[in-house]
mmCIF file of C-alpha atoms in Angstrom:
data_model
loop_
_atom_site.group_PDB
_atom_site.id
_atom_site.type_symbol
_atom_site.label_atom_id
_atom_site.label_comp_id
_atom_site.label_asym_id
_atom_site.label_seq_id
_atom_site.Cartn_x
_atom_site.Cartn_y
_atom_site.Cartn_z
ATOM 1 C CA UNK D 244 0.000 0.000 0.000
ATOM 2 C CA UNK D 245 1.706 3.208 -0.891
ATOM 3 C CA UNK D 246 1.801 6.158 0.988
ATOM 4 C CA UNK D 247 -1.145 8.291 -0.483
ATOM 5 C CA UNK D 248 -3.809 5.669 -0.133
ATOM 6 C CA UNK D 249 -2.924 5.172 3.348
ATOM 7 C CA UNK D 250 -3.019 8.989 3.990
ATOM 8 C CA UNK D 251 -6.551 8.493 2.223
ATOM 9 C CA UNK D 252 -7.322 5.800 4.234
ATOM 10 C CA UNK D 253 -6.662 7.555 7.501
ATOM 11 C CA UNK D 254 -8.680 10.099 6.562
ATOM 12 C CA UNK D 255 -11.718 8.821 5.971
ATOM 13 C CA UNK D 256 -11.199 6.965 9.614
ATOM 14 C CA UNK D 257 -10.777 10.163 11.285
ATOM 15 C CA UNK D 258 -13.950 11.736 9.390
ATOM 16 C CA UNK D 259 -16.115 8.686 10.340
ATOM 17 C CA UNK D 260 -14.730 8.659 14.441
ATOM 18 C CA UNK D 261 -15.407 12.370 14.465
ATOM 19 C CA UNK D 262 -18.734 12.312 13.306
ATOM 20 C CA UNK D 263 -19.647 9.917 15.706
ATOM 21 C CA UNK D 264 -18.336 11.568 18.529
ATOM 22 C CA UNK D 265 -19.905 15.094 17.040
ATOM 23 C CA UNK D 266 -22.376 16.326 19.626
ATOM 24 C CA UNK D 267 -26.263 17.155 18.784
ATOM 25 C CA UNK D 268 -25.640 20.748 17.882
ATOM 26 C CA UNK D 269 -23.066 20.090 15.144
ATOM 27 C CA UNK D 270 -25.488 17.959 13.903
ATOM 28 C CA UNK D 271 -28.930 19.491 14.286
ATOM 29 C CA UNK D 272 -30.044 21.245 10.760
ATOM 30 C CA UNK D 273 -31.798 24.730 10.520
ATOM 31 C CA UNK D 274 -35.228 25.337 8.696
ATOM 32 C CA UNK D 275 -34.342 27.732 6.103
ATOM 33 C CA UNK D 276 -37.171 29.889 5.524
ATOM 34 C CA UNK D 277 -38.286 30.171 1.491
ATOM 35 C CA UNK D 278 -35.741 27.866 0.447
ATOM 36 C CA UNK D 279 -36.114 24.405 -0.788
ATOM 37 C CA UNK D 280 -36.463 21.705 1.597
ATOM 38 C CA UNK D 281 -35.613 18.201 1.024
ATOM 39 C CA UNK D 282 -36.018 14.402 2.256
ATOM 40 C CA UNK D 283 -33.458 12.538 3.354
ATOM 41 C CA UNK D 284 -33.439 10.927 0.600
ATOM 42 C CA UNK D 285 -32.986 14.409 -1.574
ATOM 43 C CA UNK D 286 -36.057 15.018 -3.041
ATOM 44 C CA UNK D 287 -37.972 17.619 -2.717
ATOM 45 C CA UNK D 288 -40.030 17.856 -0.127
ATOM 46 C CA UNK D 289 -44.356 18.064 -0.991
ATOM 47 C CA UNK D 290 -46.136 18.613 1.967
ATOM 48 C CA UNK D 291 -48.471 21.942 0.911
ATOM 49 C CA UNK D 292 -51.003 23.210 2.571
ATOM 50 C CA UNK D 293 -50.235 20.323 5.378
ATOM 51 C CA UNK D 294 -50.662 19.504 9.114
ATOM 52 C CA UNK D 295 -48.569 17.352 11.794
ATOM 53 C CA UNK D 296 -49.354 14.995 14.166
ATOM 54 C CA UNK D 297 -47.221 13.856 17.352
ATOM 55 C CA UNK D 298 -46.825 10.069 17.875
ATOM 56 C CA UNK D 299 -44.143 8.882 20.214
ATOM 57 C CA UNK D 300 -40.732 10.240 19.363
ATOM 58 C CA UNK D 301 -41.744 11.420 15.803
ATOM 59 C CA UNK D 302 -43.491 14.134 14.140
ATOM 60 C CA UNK D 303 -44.997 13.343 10.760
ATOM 61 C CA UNK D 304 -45.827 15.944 8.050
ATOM 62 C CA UNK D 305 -48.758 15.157 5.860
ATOM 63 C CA UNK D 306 -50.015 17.191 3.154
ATOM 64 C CA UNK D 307 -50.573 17.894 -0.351
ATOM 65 C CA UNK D 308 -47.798 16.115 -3.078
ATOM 66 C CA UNK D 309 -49.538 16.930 -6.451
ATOM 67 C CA UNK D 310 -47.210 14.969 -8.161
ATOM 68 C CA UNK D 311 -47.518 11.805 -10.506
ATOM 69 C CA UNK D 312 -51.069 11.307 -9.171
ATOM 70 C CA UNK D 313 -50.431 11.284 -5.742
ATOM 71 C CA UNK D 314 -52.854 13.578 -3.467
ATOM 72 C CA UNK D 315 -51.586 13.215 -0.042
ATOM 73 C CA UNK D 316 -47.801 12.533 1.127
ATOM 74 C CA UNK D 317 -46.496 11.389 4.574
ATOM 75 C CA UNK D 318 -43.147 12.395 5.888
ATOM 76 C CA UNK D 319 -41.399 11.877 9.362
ATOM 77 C CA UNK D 320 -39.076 13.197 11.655
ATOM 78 C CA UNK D 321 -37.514 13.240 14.999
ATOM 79 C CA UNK D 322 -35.732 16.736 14.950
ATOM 80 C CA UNK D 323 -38.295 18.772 12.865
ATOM 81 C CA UNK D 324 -35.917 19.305 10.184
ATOM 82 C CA UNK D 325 -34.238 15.988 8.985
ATOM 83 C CA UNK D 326 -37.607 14.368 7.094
ATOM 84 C CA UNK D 327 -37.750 11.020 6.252
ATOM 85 C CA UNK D 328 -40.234 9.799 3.195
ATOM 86 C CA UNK D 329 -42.371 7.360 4.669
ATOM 87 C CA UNK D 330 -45.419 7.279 1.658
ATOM 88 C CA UNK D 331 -48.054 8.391 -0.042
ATOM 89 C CA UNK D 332 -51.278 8.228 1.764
ATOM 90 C CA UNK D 333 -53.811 8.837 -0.861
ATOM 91 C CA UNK D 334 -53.751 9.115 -4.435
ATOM 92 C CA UNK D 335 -55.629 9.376 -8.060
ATOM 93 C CA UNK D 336 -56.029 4.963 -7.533
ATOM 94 C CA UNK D 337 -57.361 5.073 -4.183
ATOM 95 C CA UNK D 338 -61.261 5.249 -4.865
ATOM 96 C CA UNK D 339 -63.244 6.362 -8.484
ATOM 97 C CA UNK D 340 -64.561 9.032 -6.968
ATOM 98 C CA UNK D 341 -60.888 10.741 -7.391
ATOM 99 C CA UNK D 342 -59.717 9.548 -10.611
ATOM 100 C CA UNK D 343 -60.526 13.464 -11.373
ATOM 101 C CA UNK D 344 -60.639 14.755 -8.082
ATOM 102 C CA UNK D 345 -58.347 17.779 -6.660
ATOM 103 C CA UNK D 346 -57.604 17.446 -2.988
ATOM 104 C CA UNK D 347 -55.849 20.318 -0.680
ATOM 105 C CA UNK D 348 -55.254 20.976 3.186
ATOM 106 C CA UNK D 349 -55.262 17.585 4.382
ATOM 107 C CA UNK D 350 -55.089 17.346 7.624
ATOM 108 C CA UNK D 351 -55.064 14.049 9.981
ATOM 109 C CA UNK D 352 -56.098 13.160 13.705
ATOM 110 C CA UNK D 353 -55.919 10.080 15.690
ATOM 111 C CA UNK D 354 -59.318 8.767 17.705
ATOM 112 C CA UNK D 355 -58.761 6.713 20.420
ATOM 113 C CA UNK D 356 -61.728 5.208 20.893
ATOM 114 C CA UNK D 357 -62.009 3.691 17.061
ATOM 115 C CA UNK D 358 -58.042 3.470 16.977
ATOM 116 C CA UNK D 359 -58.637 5.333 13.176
ATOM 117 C CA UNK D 360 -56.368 8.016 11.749
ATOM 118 C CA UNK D 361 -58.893 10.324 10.159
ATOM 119 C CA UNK D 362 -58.251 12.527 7.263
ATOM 120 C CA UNK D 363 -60.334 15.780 6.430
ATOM 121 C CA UNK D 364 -59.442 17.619 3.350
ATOM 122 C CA UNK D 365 -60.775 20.369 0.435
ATOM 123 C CA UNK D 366 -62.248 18.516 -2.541
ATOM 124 C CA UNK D 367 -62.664 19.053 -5.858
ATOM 125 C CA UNK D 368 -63.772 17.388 -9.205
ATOM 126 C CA UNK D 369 -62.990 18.828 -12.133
ATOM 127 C CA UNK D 370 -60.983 21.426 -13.680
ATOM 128 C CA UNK D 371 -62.871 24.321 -11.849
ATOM 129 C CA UNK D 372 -63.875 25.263 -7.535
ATOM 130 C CA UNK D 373 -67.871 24.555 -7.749
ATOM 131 C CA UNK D 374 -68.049 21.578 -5.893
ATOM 132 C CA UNK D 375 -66.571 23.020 -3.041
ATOM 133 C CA UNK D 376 -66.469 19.616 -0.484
ATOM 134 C CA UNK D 377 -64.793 18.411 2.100
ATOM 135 C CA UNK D 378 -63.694 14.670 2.280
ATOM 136 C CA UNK D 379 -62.850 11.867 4.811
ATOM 137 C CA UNK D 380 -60.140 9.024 4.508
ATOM 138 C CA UNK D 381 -59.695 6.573 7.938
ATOM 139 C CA UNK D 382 -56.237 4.806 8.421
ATOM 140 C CA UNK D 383 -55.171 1.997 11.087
ATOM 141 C CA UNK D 384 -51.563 3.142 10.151
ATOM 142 C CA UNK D 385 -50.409 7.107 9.683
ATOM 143 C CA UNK D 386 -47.890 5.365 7.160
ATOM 144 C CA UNK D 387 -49.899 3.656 5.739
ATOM 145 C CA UNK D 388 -52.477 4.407 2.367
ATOM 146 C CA UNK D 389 -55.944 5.769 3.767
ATOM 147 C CA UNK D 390 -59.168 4.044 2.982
ATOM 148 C CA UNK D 391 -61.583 7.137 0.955
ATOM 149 C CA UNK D 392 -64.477 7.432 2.451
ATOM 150 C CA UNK D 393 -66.968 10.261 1.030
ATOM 151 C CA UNK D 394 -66.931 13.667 -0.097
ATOM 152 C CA UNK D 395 -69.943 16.153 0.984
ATOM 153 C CA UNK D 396 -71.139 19.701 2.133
ATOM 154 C CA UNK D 397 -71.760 19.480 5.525
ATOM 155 C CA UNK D 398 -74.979 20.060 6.095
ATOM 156 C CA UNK D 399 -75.379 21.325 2.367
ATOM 157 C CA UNK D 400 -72.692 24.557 2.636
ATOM 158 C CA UNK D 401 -69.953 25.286 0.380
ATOM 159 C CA UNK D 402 -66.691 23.758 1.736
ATOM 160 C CA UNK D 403 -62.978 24.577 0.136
ATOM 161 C CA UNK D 404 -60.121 25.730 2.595
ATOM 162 C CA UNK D 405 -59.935 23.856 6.267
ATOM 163 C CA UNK D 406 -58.416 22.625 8.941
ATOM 164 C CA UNK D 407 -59.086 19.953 12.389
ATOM 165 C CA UNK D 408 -58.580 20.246 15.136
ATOM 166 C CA UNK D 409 -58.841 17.700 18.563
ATOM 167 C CA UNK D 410 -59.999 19.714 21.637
ATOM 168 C CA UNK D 411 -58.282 18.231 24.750
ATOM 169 C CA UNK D 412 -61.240 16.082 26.124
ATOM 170 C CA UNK D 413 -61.023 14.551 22.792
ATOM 171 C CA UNK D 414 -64.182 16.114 20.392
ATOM 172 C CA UNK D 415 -63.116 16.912 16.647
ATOM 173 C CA UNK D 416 -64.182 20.187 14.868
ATOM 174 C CA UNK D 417 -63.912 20.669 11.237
ATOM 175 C CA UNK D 418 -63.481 24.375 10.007
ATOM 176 C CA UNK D 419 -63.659 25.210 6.233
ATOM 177 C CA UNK D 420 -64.243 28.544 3.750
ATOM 178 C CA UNK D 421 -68.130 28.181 2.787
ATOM 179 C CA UNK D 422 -70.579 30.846 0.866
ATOM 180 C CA UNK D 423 -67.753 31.405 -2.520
ATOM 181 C CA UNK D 424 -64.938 31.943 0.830
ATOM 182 C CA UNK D 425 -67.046 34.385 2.164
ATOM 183 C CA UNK D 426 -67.843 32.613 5.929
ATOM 184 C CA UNK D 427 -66.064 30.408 8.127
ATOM 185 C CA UNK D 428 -67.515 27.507 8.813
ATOM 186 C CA UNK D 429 -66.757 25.251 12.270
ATOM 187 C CA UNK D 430 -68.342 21.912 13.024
ATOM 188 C CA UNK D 431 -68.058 19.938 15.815
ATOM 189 C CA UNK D 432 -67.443 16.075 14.266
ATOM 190 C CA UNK D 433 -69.459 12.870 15.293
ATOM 191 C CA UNK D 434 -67.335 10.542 17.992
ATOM 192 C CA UNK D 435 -66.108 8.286 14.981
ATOM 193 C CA UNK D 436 -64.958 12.255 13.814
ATOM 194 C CA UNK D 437 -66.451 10.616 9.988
ATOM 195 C CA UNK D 438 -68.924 12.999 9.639
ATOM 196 C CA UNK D 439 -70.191 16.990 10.506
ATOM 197 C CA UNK D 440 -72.473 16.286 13.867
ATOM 198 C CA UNK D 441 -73.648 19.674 14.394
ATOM 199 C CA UNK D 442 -73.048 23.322 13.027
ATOM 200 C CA UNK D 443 -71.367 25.256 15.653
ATOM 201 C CA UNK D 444 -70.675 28.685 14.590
ATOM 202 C CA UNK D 445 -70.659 31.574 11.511
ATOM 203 C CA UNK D 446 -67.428 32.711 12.305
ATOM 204 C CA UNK D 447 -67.000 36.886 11.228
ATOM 205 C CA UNK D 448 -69.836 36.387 8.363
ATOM 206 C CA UNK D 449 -68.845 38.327 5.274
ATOM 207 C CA UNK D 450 -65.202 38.420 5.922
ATOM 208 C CA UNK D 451 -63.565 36.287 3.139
ATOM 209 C CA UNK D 452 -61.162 34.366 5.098
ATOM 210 C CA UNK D 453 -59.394 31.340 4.448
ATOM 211 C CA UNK D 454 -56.541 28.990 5.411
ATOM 212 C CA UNK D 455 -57.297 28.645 8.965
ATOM 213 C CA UNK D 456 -54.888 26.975 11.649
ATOM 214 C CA UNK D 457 -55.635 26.502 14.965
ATOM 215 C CA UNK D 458 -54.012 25.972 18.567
ATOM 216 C CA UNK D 459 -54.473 26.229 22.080
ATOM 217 C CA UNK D 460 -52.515 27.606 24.601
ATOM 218 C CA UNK D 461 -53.184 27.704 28.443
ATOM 219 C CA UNK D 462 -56.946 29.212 28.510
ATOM 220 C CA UNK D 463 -57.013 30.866 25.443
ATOM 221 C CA UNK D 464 -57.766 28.990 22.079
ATOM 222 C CA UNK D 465 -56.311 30.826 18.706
ATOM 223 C CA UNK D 466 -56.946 30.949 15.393
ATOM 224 C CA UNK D 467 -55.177 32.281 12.091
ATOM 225 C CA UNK D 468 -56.884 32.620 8.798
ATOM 226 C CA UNK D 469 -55.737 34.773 5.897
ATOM 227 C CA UNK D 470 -57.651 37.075 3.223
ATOM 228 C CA UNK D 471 -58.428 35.491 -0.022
ATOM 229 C CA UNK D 472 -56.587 36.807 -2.755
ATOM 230 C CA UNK D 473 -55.884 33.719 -4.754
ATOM 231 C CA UNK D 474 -52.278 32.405 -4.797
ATOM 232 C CA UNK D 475 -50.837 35.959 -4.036
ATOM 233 C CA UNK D 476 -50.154 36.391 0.146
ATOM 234 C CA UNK D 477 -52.002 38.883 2.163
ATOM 235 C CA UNK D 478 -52.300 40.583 5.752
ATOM 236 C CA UNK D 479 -53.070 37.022 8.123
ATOM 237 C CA UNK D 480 -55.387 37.857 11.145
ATOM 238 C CA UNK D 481 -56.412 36.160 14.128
ATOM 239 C CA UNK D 482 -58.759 35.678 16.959
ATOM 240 C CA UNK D 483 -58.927 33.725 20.772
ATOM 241 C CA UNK D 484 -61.854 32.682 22.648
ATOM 242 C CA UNK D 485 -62.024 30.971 26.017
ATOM 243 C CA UNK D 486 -64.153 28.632 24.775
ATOM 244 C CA UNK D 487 -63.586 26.697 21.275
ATOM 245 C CA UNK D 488 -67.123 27.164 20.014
ATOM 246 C CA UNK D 489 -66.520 31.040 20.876
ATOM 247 C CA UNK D 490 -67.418 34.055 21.489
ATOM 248 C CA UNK D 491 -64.374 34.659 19.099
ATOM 249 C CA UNK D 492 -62.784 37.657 19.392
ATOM 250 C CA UNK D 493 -62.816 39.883 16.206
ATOM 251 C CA UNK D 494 -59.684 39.760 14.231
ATOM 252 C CA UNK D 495 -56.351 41.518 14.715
ATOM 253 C CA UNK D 496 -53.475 41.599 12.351
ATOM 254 C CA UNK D 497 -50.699 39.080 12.731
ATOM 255 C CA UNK D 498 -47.323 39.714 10.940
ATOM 256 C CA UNK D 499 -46.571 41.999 7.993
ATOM 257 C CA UNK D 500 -48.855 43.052 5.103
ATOM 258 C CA UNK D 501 -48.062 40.010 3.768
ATOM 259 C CA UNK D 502 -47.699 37.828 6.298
ATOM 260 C CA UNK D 503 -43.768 37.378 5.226
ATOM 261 C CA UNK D 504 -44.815 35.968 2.236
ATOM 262 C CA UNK D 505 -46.639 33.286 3.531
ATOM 263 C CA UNK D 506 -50.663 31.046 3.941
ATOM 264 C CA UNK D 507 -51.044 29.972 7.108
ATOM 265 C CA UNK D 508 -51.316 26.402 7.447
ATOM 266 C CA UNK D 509 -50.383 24.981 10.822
ATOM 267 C CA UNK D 510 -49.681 25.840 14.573
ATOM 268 C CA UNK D 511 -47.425 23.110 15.898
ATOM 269 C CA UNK D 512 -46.433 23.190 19.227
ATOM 270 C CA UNK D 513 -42.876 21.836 20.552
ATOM 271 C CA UNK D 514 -43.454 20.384 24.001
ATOM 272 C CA UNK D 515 -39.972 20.022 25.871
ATOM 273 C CA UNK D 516 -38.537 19.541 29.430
ATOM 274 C CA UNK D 517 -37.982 23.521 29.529
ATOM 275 C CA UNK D 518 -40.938 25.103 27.685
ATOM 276 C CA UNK D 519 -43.396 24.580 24.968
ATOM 277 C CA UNK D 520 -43.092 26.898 21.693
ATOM 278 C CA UNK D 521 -45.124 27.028 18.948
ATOM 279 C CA UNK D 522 -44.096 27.313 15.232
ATOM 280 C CA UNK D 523 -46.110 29.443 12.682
ATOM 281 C CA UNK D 524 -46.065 26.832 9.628
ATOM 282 C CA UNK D 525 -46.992 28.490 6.048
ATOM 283 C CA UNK D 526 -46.487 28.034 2.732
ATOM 284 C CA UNK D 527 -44.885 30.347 0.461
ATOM 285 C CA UNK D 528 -46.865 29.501 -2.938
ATOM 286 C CA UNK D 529 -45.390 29.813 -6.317
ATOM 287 C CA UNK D 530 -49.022 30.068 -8.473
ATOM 288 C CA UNK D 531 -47.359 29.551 -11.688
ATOM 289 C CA UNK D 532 -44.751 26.554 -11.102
ATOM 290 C CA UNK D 533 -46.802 24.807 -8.187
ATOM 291 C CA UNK D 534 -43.247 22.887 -7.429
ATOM 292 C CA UNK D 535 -41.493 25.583 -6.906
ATOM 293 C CA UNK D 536 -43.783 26.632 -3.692
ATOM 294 C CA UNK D 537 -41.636 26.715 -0.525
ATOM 295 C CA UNK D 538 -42.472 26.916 3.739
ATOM 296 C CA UNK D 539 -42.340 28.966 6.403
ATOM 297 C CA UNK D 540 -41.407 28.513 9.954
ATOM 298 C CA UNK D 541 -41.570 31.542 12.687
ATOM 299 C CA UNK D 542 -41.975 31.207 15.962
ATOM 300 C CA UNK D 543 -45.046 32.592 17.355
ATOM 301 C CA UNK D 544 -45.053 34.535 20.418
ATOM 302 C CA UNK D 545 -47.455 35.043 23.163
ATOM 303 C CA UNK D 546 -47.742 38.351 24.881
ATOM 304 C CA UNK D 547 -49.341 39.205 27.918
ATOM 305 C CA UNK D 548 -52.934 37.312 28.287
ATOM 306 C CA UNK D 549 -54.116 36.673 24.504
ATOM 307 C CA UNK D 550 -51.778 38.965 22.185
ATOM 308 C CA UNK D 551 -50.071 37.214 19.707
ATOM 309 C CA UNK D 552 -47.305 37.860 17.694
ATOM 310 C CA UNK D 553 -45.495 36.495 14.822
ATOM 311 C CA UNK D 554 -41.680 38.265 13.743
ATOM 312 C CA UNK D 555 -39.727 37.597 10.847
ATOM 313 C CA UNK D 556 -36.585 35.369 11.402
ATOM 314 C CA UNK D 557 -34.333 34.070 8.448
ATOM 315 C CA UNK D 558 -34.285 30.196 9.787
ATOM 316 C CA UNK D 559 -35.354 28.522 13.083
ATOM 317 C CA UNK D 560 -33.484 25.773 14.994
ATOM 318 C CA UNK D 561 -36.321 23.554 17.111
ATOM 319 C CA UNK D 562 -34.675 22.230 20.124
ATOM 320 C CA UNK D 563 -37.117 19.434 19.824
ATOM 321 C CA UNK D 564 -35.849 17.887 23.381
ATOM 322 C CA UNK D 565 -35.980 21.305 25.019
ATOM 323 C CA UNK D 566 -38.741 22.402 23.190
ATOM 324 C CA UNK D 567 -36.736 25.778 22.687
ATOM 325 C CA UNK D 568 -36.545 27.866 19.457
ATOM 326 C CA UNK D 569 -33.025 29.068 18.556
ATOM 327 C CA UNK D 570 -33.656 32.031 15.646
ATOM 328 C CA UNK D 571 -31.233 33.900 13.711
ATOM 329 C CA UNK D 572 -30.414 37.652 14.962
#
């Protein structure tokens, strides 16, 4: 063996031993905010308009994929920023009734007492909006392909952007853009959370909103939705009430004119052993080259009883363990 290859040799060794001896901070990623994200497998990341659910030590990332006749695409992760591919959850082959079908905003929760994973989501058929549904899939297995259920208008109204979202003592409510975007729509789900049980609120009649994400934090529940101006961003508001079927506040401006260049999709919160944070989660939509859409991630911050606030930060670093947010200054 001559002297170069050895040298070579050595130095791959001393790469490998130092990488296993590198600490978590040398190797913990940072979300880049508005640039491409990617699996670990390299490809591009499709998970528009998406939610995440908690189970054990991961978080997984479903949402839209658009791709190759795939609806619905489920991703992983331990750290919030290393995402594995784990499937696609729903696609053009799944039922008839989507052979043509559109879906957006998935979003998936677990129900204990059935043991289903339940998927609500926007549908469409056709080239155009006018059905204006929502949907239902059911799972035994987050990774695994959902079983279709139905698409409808709850109790006969217009249905296109939404969101769920499990109340602590375990009831489902379904919110969704109805009346051509003009109303918000919430529904409180049946126990199997397969169907719209009763029609809870009108929230802010007449004001056009959309995209809505919700959370709750110590007595106050919260609630984001943005204007509807098609794929271009716009001013995101929100609202709290003590109670999740309201009185709702009426809504106050969150972020910048353009809410950073951003549609809200998701409030996740980062429970850790020295706090719990809570990341804004929006997409940054390219309407021309759908692919070419990117995310957002900014911490949102909690002032005084119910203000909320939401800053602009070039990347985030979730201390996942911690549940800390490390931003850049």
């Amino acid at each position: 063996m001559n002297n170069k290859v050895f040298s070579i040799i050595l130095l791959f060794i001393g790469i490998v031993v130092s990488g296993y001896g590198a600490t978590p901070e040398k190797l913990r990623k940072t979300l880049t905010n508005g640039a491409p994200m990617h699996d670990t497998q390299g490809n591009v990341i499709n998970a528009h308009g998406g939610g995440f659910l908690k189970i054990g030590e991961y978080y997984y990332w479903i949402g839209e994929n658009r791709k190759n006749g795939v609806f619905v695409s489920c991703y992983r992760s331990k750290d919030l920023t290393n995402w594995e591919f784990r499937g696609d959850l729903l696609t053009r082959t799944s039922h008839k009734e989507l052979d043509k079908a559109n879906i957006e905003r998935p979003k998936v929760i677990y129900n204990e007492k059935t043991g289903k994973y339940v998927m609500w989501m926007h549908y469409e058929y056709g080239p155009d909006y006018s059905y204006a549904r929502a949907a239902v899939a059911v799972s035994d297995d987050i990774e695994k392909p959902f079983t279709y259920v139905k698409s409808f208008r709850p109790f006969g109204n217009m249905s296109r952007d939404c969101t769920l979202f499990k109340d602590e003592d375990g009831t489902a409510y379904f919110f969704s853009s109805a009346r051509e975007n003009y109303d918000m729509m919430q529904y409180r789900l049946s126990d199997d959370y397969l169907d719209a049980k009763e029609q809870v609120a009108t929230l802010w009649p007449g004001g056009h909103r959309e995209a809505p994400a919700l959370v709750k934090r110590g007595d106050y529940y919260y609630i984001i939705t943005s204007g509807c101006t098609g794929w271009a961003p716009n001013q995101a508001k929100y609202a709290y009430a003590k109670s999740i079927t309201g009185p709702w506040s009426e809504l106050i401006n969150l972020g910048n004119a353009t809410t950073f260049e951003s549609q809200s999709t998701y409030i996740l919160p980062i429970e850790g052993t020295k706090s719990t944070s809570y990341l804004y989660v929006g997409d940054r939509w390219d309407g021309k080259q759908y692919f070419n859409s990117t995310y957002i991630f900014l911490p949102l911050t909690f002032k005084g009883e119910n203000k909320l606030e939401l800053n602009w930060t070039p990347s985030v670093i979730p201390v996942v363990k911690s549940g800390e947010l490390i931003t850049e200054r």
